[in-house]
Amino acid sequence: LLVFSILWFGLVTVTMGLWVAGGLFIPFMLVGASFGRLCGMIVSKLFPAVNPPIDSSIYALVGSAAMMAGFSRLTISLVVIIVELTEGTQYLLPAILVVMIGKWVADGFNEGIYEHVIELKCIPFLQSASSKKLKNFRVVDVMSTDVITLTPKVQVRYLLEILQSFQHNGFPVIDAQENQLTPRNPGTVQSPFKSNNNATFAPYLGLILRSQLLILLNKKVFCGLDDFHNPGTISYEEFTQQLARVPPSLSKLAENLSEREKDMYIDLKPYINLSLPTVSYTASYSEAYKIFRTMGLRHLVVLGRTQEIAGILTRKDFL
């Protein structure tokens, strides 16, 4: 039984995380039950005169519950599973005790096994609460400071260059002209927390998604400088229908545009999301984490004293 338990534990450890149709729940239940029965057999050999005799099957049940609580950190649901499997409420109290003790002991060493699998597969998953190690941090300590921005009036050629150079999902829009942006890196607004003589501190207006920009390019909602006050628009119904579909590729859009169209402009103001939450640069890391996770955001813009963009927070900045 000892060889069987060690062999199964090694196999489960080696095969964990493989892309096969298997799981961890039943294998760890078997490993825990094997170790539990082994302990029960040892205790029965040490105390053979006990009346009634020691039942090693109860030790197997308790060991299975403790092992599953240690690797999965389940509590109430695990106790319910154990009681339903045995169909005996007389094992409720020992099941509760071993589940809680197993979870507390495991929490003292590391996180659950599923959290480690998520980390190994590089899945950007955010826990329900921020790490206690970062409770004294502020957003300025974790935010990205080189923010790729757009202006309300943007040239089609310039927009194509931005989309081809950066694969960001969203772009903040600032109240500035194209010629006010940082000349060394087009579309970049340097944070006031970084020393740069060419930095632009323009007020933040809102945010527009990459998919929305691709739709505007596909529908050719362009205008010239002379008729910029009466630009072409796309209806709300058509815009939402296009967002529900897969956006066209950027390379095909660039091929379908003539040189004359690339010299035209797009008015982004009707399509900017003006209601996205923002945080101040003085906000704590925990506060920003709570806002980001509870509202299901992908971008959280950090603003400075005069409503200029100080940085931006994405999911990977919180990891």
mmCIF file of C-alpha atoms in Angstrom:
data_model
loop_
_atom_site.group_PDB
_atom_site.id
_atom_site.type_symbol
_atom_site.label_atom_id
_atom_site.label_comp_id
_atom_site.label_asym_id
_atom_site.label_seq_id
_atom_site.Cartn_x
_atom_site.Cartn_y
_atom_site.Cartn_z
ATOM 1 C CA LEU A 1 0.000 0.000 0.000
ATOM 2 C CA LEU A 2 2.913 2.344 0.711
ATOM 3 C CA VAL A 3 4.442 1.655 -2.713
ATOM 4 C CA PHE A 4 1.035 2.122 -4.356
ATOM 5 C CA SER A 5 0.505 5.491 -2.624
ATOM 6 C CA ILE A 6 3.962 6.826 -3.506
ATOM 7 C CA LEU A 7 3.665 5.600 -7.103
ATOM 8 C CA TRP A 8 0.276 7.241 -7.613
ATOM 9 C CA PHE A 9 1.420 10.476 -5.973
ATOM 10 C CA GLY A 10 4.432 10.620 -8.316
ATOM 11 C CA LEU A 11 2.314 9.919 -11.395
ATOM 12 C CA VAL A 12 -0.216 12.596 -10.461
ATOM 13 C CA THR A 13 2.583 15.099 -9.873
ATOM 14 C CA VAL A 14 4.259 14.353 -13.215
ATOM 15 C CA THR A 15 1.084 14.341 -15.313
ATOM 16 C CA MET A 16 -0.423 17.473 -13.725
ATOM 17 C CA GLY A 17 -1.192 20.160 -16.297
ATOM 18 C CA LEU A 18 -0.989 17.949 -19.394
ATOM 19 C CA TRP A 19 -3.409 18.694 -22.244
ATOM 20 C CA VAL A 20 -5.247 15.385 -21.818
ATOM 21 C CA ALA A 21 -8.800 14.493 -20.852
ATOM 22 C CA GLY A 22 -7.965 13.940 -17.185
ATOM 23 C CA GLY A 23 -8.323 15.756 -13.910
ATOM 24 C CA LEU A 24 -6.847 16.017 -10.446
ATOM 25 C CA PHE A 25 -9.869 15.469 -8.243
ATOM 26 C CA ILE A 26 -10.205 11.670 -8.477
ATOM 27 C CA PRO A 27 -6.430 10.938 -8.521
ATOM 28 C CA PHE A 28 -5.827 13.015 -5.393
ATOM 29 C CA MET A 29 -8.845 11.419 -3.750
ATOM 30 C CA LEU A 30 -7.265 8.015 -4.389
ATOM 31 C CA VAL A 31 -3.857 9.151 -3.105
ATOM 32 C CA GLY A 32 -5.394 10.597 0.072
ATOM 33 C CA ALA A 33 -7.440 7.480 0.662
ATOM 34 C CA SER A 34 -4.331 5.281 0.229
ATOM 35 C CA PHE A 35 -2.302 7.291 2.726
ATOM 36 C CA GLY A 36 -5.262 7.358 5.127
ATOM 37 C CA ARG A 37 -5.775 3.593 4.976
ATOM 38 C CA LEU A 38 -2.027 3.118 5.461
ATOM 39 C CA CYS A 39 -2.166 5.220 8.637
ATOM 40 C CA GLY A 40 -5.236 3.287 9.793
ATOM 41 C CA MET A 41 -3.454 -0.037 9.304
ATOM 42 C CA ILE A 42 -0.433 1.220 11.269
ATOM 43 C CA VAL A 43 -2.620 2.428 14.142
ATOM 44 C CA SER A 44 -4.528 -0.871 14.212
ATOM 45 C CA LYS A 45 -1.219 -2.768 14.461
ATOM 46 C CA LEU A 46 -0.038 -0.526 17.298
ATOM 47 C CA PHE A 47 -3.270 -0.904 19.273
ATOM 48 C CA PRO A 48 -4.585 -4.375 18.495
ATOM 49 C CA ALA A 49 -6.489 -4.707 21.791
ATOM 50 C CA VAL A 50 -8.795 -1.745 21.183
ATOM 51 C CA ASN A 51 -12.462 -2.665 21.347
ATOM 52 C CA PRO A 52 -14.198 -2.084 18.976
ATOM 53 C CA PRO A 53 -11.281 -2.671 16.552
ATOM 54 C CA ILE A 54 -9.953 0.238 14.501
ATOM 55 C CA ASP A 55 -11.565 0.452 11.064
ATOM 56 C CA SER A 56 -8.953 1.552 8.525
ATOM 57 C CA SER A 57 -11.671 2.476 6.001
ATOM 58 C CA ILE A 58 -12.624 5.475 8.154
ATOM 59 C CA TYR A 59 -8.995 6.595 8.036
ATOM 60 C CA ALA A 60 -9.137 6.249 4.242
ATOM 61 C CA LEU A 61 -12.188 8.519 4.142
ATOM 62 C CA VAL A 62 -10.559 11.118 6.391
ATOM 63 C CA GLY A 63 -7.289 10.993 4.447
ATOM 64 C CA SER A 64 -9.106 11.459 1.161
ATOM 65 C CA ALA A 65 -10.925 14.533 2.498
ATOM 66 C CA ALA A 66 -7.707 16.015 3.914
ATOM 67 C CA MET A 67 -5.781 15.492 0.660
ATOM 68 C CA MET A 68 -8.507 17.083 -1.474
ATOM 69 C CA ALA A 69 -8.796 20.049 0.891
ATOM 70 C CA GLY A 70 -5.045 20.557 0.766
ATOM 71 C CA PHE A 71 -4.698 20.650 -3.021
ATOM 72 C CA SER A 72 -7.975 22.325 -3.993
ATOM 73 C CA ARG A 73 -8.709 24.478 -0.888
ATOM 74 C CA LEU A 74 -12.382 23.508 -1.064
ATOM 75 C CA THR A 75 -14.267 23.614 2.238
ATOM 76 C CA ILE A 76 -18.061 23.423 2.473
ATOM 77 C CA SER A 77 -18.624 21.816 -0.920
ATOM 78 C CA LEU A 78 -15.974 19.196 -0.170
ATOM 79 C CA VAL A 79 -17.620 18.256 3.142
ATOM 80 C CA VAL A 80 -20.959 17.895 1.354
ATOM 81 C CA ILE A 81 -19.332 15.628 -1.260
ATOM 82 C CA ILE A 82 -17.784 13.416 1.429
ATOM 83 C CA VAL A 83 -21.042 13.081 3.345
ATOM 84 C CA GLU A 84 -23.014 12.321 0.174
ATOM 85 C CA LEU A 85 -20.498 9.665 -0.887
ATOM 86 C CA THR A 86 -20.637 7.846 2.446
ATOM 87 C CA GLU A 87 -24.359 8.419 3.062
ATOM 88 C CA GLY A 88 -23.567 8.747 6.744
ATOM 89 C CA THR A 89 -23.914 11.927 8.762
ATOM 90 C CA GLN A 90 -21.913 10.374 11.606
ATOM 91 C CA TYR A 91 -18.760 11.265 9.640
ATOM 92 C CA LEU A 92 -19.722 14.944 9.320
ATOM 93 C CA LEU A 93 -17.683 16.190 12.293
ATOM 94 C CA PRO A 94 -14.408 14.416 11.415
ATOM 95 C CA ALA A 95 -14.823 15.496 7.790
ATOM 96 C CA ILE A 96 -15.198 19.138 8.836
ATOM 97 C CA LEU A 97 -12.147 18.923 11.117
ATOM 98 C CA VAL A 98 -9.787 17.360 8.589
ATOM 99 C CA VAL A 99 -10.954 19.646 5.769
ATOM 100 C CA MET A 100 -10.316 22.792 7.797
ATOM 101 C CA ILE A 101 -6.990 21.549 9.181
ATOM 102 C CA GLY A 102 -5.849 20.442 5.721
ATOM 103 C CA LYS A 103 -6.721 23.830 4.222
ATOM 104 C CA TRP A 104 -5.008 25.789 7.004
ATOM 105 C CA VAL A 105 -1.831 23.722 6.756
ATOM 106 C CA ALA A 106 -1.729 24.070 2.957
ATOM 107 C CA ASP A 107 -2.344 27.839 3.151
ATOM 108 C CA GLY A 108 0.709 28.107 5.367
ATOM 109 C CA PHE A 109 2.940 26.810 2.549
ATOM 110 C CA ASN A 110 1.589 28.140 -0.764
ATOM 111 C CA GLU A 111 -1.486 28.732 -2.889
ATOM 112 C CA GLY A 112 -3.782 26.068 -4.300
ATOM 113 C CA ILE A 113 -2.674 23.822 -7.127
ATOM 114 C CA TYR A 114 -5.109 25.373 -9.600
ATOM 115 C CA GLU A 115 -3.574 28.814 -9.010
ATOM 116 C CA HIS A 116 -0.155 27.363 -9.841
ATOM 117 C CA VAL A 117 -1.501 25.730 -13.010
ATOM 118 C CA ILE A 118 -2.956 29.079 -14.099
ATOM 119 C CA GLU A 119 0.415 30.721 -13.472
ATOM 120 C CA LEU A 120 2.306 28.037 -15.417
ATOM 121 C CA LYS A 121 -0.014 28.491 -18.396
ATOM 122 C CA CYS A 122 0.507 32.287 -18.270
ATOM 123 C CA ILE A 123 -3.206 33.037 -17.883
ATOM 124 C CA PRO A 124 -3.658 36.615 -16.572
ATOM 125 C CA PHE A 125 -6.080 35.716 -13.789
ATOM 126 C CA LEU A 126 -6.741 38.172 -10.964
ATOM 127 C CA GLN A 127 -7.565 36.899 -7.505
ATOM 128 C CA SER A 128 -10.576 38.211 -5.597
ATOM 129 C CA ALA A 129 -8.297 40.350 -3.409
ATOM 130 C CA SER A 130 -4.946 41.974 -4.020
ATOM 131 C CA SER A 131 -1.777 40.612 -2.486
ATOM 132 C CA LYS A 132 -1.075 41.711 1.069
ATOM 133 C CA LYS A 133 2.545 42.322 0.083
ATOM 134 C CA LEU A 134 1.409 45.234 -2.116
ATOM 135 C CA LYS A 135 -0.989 46.912 0.324
ATOM 136 C CA ASN A 136 1.402 49.858 0.823
ATOM 137 C CA PHE A 137 1.925 50.412 -2.926
ATOM 138 C CA ARG A 138 0.333 53.173 -4.985
ATOM 139 C CA VAL A 139 -0.768 53.087 -8.605
ATOM 140 C CA VAL A 140 2.294 55.109 -9.628
ATOM 141 C CA ASP A 141 4.436 52.157 -8.556
ATOM 142 C CA VAL A 142 2.849 49.664 -10.972
ATOM 143 C CA MET A 143 1.320 51.660 -13.839
ATOM 144 C CA SER A 144 2.696 51.866 -17.374
ATOM 145 C CA THR A 145 3.909 55.391 -18.028
ATOM 146 C CA ASP A 146 4.516 55.403 -21.794
ATOM 147 C CA VAL A 147 0.912 55.709 -22.955
ATOM 148 C CA ILE A 148 -0.011 55.468 -26.638
ATOM 149 C CA THR A 149 -2.646 58.142 -27.263
ATOM 150 C CA LEU A 150 -4.736 59.594 -30.057
ATOM 151 C CA THR A 151 -6.212 63.014 -30.702
ATOM 152 C CA PRO A 152 -9.887 63.790 -31.510
ATOM 153 C CA LYS A 153 -8.898 64.743 -35.061
ATOM 154 C CA VAL A 154 -6.524 62.094 -36.381
ATOM 155 C CA GLN A 155 -5.172 61.586 -39.872
ATOM 156 C CA VAL A 156 -5.868 58.215 -41.469
ATOM 157 C CA ARG A 157 -2.213 57.697 -42.378
ATOM 158 C CA TYR A 158 -1.144 58.472 -38.828
ATOM 159 C CA LEU A 159 -3.811 56.150 -37.396
ATOM 160 C CA LEU A 160 -2.614 53.279 -39.602
ATOM 161 C CA GLU A 161 0.928 53.864 -38.399
ATOM 162 C CA ILE A 162 -0.173 53.718 -34.762
ATOM 163 C CA LEU A 163 -2.209 50.526 -35.250
ATOM 164 C CA GLN A 164 0.635 48.833 -37.105
ATOM 165 C CA SER A 165 3.260 49.829 -34.546
ATOM 166 C CA PHE A 166 1.311 48.931 -31.398
ATOM 167 C CA GLN A 167 -0.995 45.994 -30.704
ATOM 168 C CA HIS A 168 -2.841 47.616 -27.792
ATOM 169 C CA ASN A 169 -6.546 46.904 -27.407
ATOM 170 C CA GLY A 170 -7.453 50.464 -26.344
ATOM 171 C CA PHE A 171 -6.093 53.954 -26.895
ATOM 172 C CA PRO A 172 -6.768 56.956 -24.647
ATOM 173 C CA VAL A 173 -7.799 60.145 -26.448
ATOM 174 C CA ILE A 174 -6.390 63.478 -25.300
ATOM 175 C CA ASP A 175 -7.460 67.009 -26.095
ATOM 176 C CA ALA A 176 -4.468 67.931 -28.233
ATOM 177 C CA GLN A 177 -3.385 68.233 -31.835
ATOM 178 C CA GLU A 178 -1.163 65.739 -33.641
ATOM 179 C CA ASN A 179 1.716 68.177 -33.797
ATOM 180 C CA GLN A 180 1.696 68.436 -29.984
ATOM 181 C CA LEU A 181 2.552 64.790 -29.433
ATOM 182 C CA THR A 182 6.030 63.658 -28.495
ATOM 183 C CA PRO A 183 8.068 63.829 -31.717
ATOM 184 C CA ARG A 184 10.505 61.050 -30.776
ATOM 185 C CA ASN A 185 7.751 58.444 -30.473
ATOM 186 C CA PRO A 186 4.538 59.376 -32.353
ATOM 187 C CA GLY A 187 1.396 58.829 -30.338
ATOM 188 C CA THR A 188 3.186 58.592 -26.997
ATOM 189 C CA VAL A 189 2.418 60.865 -24.085
ATOM 190 C CA GLN A 190 5.154 60.770 -21.469
ATOM 191 C CA SER A 191 4.020 60.596 -17.883
ATOM 192 C CA PRO A 192 4.608 63.652 -15.673
ATOM 193 C CA PHE A 193 6.396 61.248 -13.344
ATOM 194 C CA LYS A 194 9.151 60.793 -15.933
ATOM 195 C CA SER A 195 11.525 63.593 -16.856
ATOM 196 C CA ASN A 196 11.079 64.516 -20.512
ATOM 197 C CA ASN A 197 11.321 67.997 -21.951
ATOM 198 C CA ASN A 198 9.171 67.016 -24.940
ATOM 199 C CA ALA A 199 6.312 65.659 -22.843
ATOM 200 C CA THR A 200 2.746 66.707 -23.615
ATOM 201 C CA PHE A 201 0.308 67.249 -20.749
ATOM 202 C CA ALA A 202 -3.094 67.424 -22.449
ATOM 203 C CA PRO A 203 -6.435 66.776 -20.717
ATOM 204 C CA TYR A 204 -7.846 63.283 -20.962
ATOM 205 C CA LEU A 205 -11.074 62.938 -22.961
ATOM 206 C CA GLY A 206 -11.874 59.231 -23.088
ATOM 207 C CA LEU A 207 -10.872 55.910 -24.580
ATOM 208 C CA ILE A 208 -11.499 54.192 -27.905
ATOM 209 C CA LEU A 209 -10.983 50.511 -28.672
ATOM 210 C CA ARG A 210 -8.890 49.039 -31.435
ATOM 211 C CA SER A 211 -11.907 47.228 -32.881
ATOM 212 C CA GLN A 212 -13.797 50.519 -33.101
ATOM 213 C CA LEU A 213 -10.940 52.138 -34.991
ATOM 214 C CA LEU A 214 -10.848 49.245 -37.454
ATOM 215 C CA ILE A 215 -14.581 49.662 -38.083
ATOM 216 C CA LEU A 216 -14.143 53.380 -38.764
ATOM 217 C CA LEU A 217 -11.356 52.607 -41.210
ATOM 218 C CA ASN A 218 -13.403 49.871 -42.884
ATOM 219 C CA LYS A 219 -16.464 52.103 -43.275
ATOM 220 C CA LYS A 220 -14.229 54.987 -44.410
ATOM 221 C CA VAL A 221 -15.779 57.560 -42.105
ATOM 222 C CA PHE A 222 -13.339 60.184 -43.380
ATOM 223 C CA CYS A 223 -13.446 63.908 -43.980
ATOM 224 C CA GLY A 224 -11.124 66.622 -45.182
ATOM 225 C CA LEU A 225 -9.899 69.657 -43.304
ATOM 226 C CA ASP A 226 -12.376 71.896 -45.113
ATOM 227 C CA ASP A 227 -15.465 69.883 -44.171
ATOM 228 C CA PHE A 228 -14.263 68.718 -40.777
ATOM 229 C CA HIS A 229 -17.206 70.386 -39.050
ATOM 230 C CA ASN A 230 -19.565 68.118 -41.031
ATOM 231 C CA PRO A 231 -17.809 64.731 -41.007
ATOM 232 C CA GLY A 232 -19.377 61.492 -42.132
ATOM 233 C CA THR A 233 -20.774 59.313 -39.357
ATOM 234 C CA ILE A 234 -21.993 55.775 -38.867
ATOM 235 C CA SER A 235 -25.296 55.028 -37.142
ATOM 236 C CA TYR A 236 -25.347 53.514 -33.660
ATOM 237 C CA GLU A 237 -27.202 50.391 -34.821
ATOM 238 C CA GLU A 238 -24.727 49.697 -37.596
ATOM 239 C CA PHE A 239 -21.804 50.425 -35.303
ATOM 240 C CA THR A 240 -22.973 47.911 -32.669
ATOM 241 C CA GLN A 241 -23.634 45.288 -35.345
ATOM 242 C CA GLN A 242 -20.102 45.699 -36.669
ATOM 243 C CA LEU A 243 -18.652 45.406 -33.159
ATOM 244 C CA ALA A 244 -20.347 42.023 -32.729
ATOM 245 C CA ARG A 245 -18.480 40.672 -35.759
ATOM 246 C CA VAL A 246 -14.834 39.858 -36.254
ATOM 247 C CA PRO A 247 -13.083 43.095 -37.289
ATOM 248 C CA PRO A 248 -11.260 43.086 -40.638
ATOM 249 C CA SER A 249 -7.496 42.722 -40.675
ATOM 250 C CA LEU A 250 -5.406 45.863 -40.673
ATOM 251 C CA SER A 251 -3.351 44.781 -43.687
ATOM 252 C CA LYS A 252 -6.434 44.435 -45.887
ATOM 253 C CA LEU A 253 -7.744 47.801 -44.735
ATOM 254 C CA ALA A 254 -4.455 49.485 -45.605
ATOM 255 C CA GLU A 255 -4.473 47.900 -49.088
ATOM 256 C CA ASN A 256 -8.017 49.127 -49.803
ATOM 257 C CA LEU A 257 -7.191 52.746 -48.963
ATOM 258 C CA SER A 258 -5.906 55.104 -51.611
ATOM 259 C CA GLU A 259 -3.250 57.732 -50.987
ATOM 260 C CA ARG A 260 -5.916 60.428 -51.084
ATOM 261 C CA GLU A 261 -7.963 58.659 -48.426
ATOM 262 C CA LYS A 262 -4.889 58.214 -46.227
ATOM 263 C CA ASP A 263 -4.424 61.988 -46.226
ATOM 264 C CA MET A 264 -7.972 62.514 -44.913
ATOM 265 C CA TYR A 265 -9.037 62.702 -41.257
ATOM 266 C CA ILE A 266 -11.343 60.911 -38.824
ATOM 267 C CA ASP A 267 -13.354 62.641 -36.117
ATOM 268 C CA LEU A 268 -13.165 60.329 -33.086
ATOM 269 C CA LYS A 269 -15.318 62.413 -30.743
ATOM 270 C CA PRO A 270 -18.665 60.669 -31.523
ATOM 271 C CA TYR A 271 -17.123 57.263 -30.795
ATOM 272 C CA ILE A 272 -15.045 57.927 -27.665
ATOM 273 C CA ASN A 273 -16.147 56.228 -24.462
ATOM 274 C CA LEU A 274 -16.414 59.155 -22.054
ATOM 275 C CA SER A 275 -17.725 57.204 -19.053
ATOM 276 C CA LEU A 276 -14.891 54.786 -18.304
ATOM 277 C CA PRO A 277 -13.694 54.842 -14.676
ATOM 278 C CA THR A 278 -10.379 56.525 -13.934
ATOM 279 C CA VAL A 279 -8.215 56.778 -10.844
ATOM 280 C CA SER A 280 -5.989 59.495 -9.481
ATOM 281 C CA TYR A 281 -2.242 59.044 -9.309
ATOM 282 C CA THR A 282 -2.572 59.292 -5.511
ATOM 283 C CA ALA A 283 -4.849 56.221 -5.320
ATOM 284 C CA SER A 284 -3.637 53.114 -3.559
ATOM 285 C CA TYR A 285 -2.862 49.889 -5.391
ATOM 286 C CA SER A 286 -5.576 48.034 -3.467
ATOM 287 C CA GLU A 287 -8.228 50.585 -4.411
ATOM 288 C CA ALA A 288 -7.334 50.443 -8.104
ATOM 289 C CA TYR A 289 -7.241 46.636 -7.978
ATOM 290 C CA LYS A 290 -10.728 46.506 -6.502
ATOM 291 C CA ILE A 291 -12.141 48.889 -9.137
ATOM 292 C CA PHE A 292 -10.427 47.052 -11.991
ATOM 293 C CA ARG A 293 -11.611 43.594 -10.952
ATOM 294 C CA THR A 294 -15.137 44.305 -9.741
ATOM 295 C CA MET A 295 -16.018 46.305 -12.862
ATOM 296 C CA GLY A 296 -14.371 43.860 -15.280
ATOM 297 C CA LEU A 297 -12.158 46.460 -16.935
ATOM 298 C CA ARG A 298 -9.392 45.976 -19.476
ATOM 299 C CA HIS A 299 -7.942 49.466 -19.132
ATOM 300 C CA LEU A 300 -7.805 51.868 -16.209
ATOM 301 C CA VAL A 301 -6.396 55.308 -16.970
ATOM 302 C CA VAL A 302 -4.438 57.077 -14.223
ATOM 303 C CA LEU A 303 -4.870 60.867 -14.169
ATOM 304 C CA GLY A 304 -2.615 63.555 -12.731
ATOM 305 C CA ARG A 305 -3.406 66.792 -10.932
ATOM 306 C CA THR A 306 -4.722 68.647 -13.996
ATOM 307 C CA GLN A 307 -6.558 65.679 -15.574
ATOM 308 C CA GLU A 308 -3.607 64.811 -17.773
ATOM 309 C CA ILE A 309 -2.715 61.179 -18.359
ATOM 310 C CA ALA A 310 -0.152 60.000 -15.833
ATOM 311 C CA GLY A 311 -0.252 56.340 -16.883
ATOM 312 C CA ILE A 312 -2.480 53.390 -17.616
ATOM 313 C CA LEU A 313 -3.206 50.115 -15.853
ATOM 314 C CA THR A 314 -3.961 46.844 -17.610
ATOM 315 C CA ARG A 315 -4.445 43.323 -16.285
ATOM 316 C CA LYS A 316 -0.757 42.445 -16.538
ATOM 317 C CA ASP A 317 0.207 45.474 -14.445
ATOM 318 C CA PHE A 318 -1.700 43.943 -11.521
ATOM 319 C CA LEU A 319 -0.009 40.534 -11.756
#
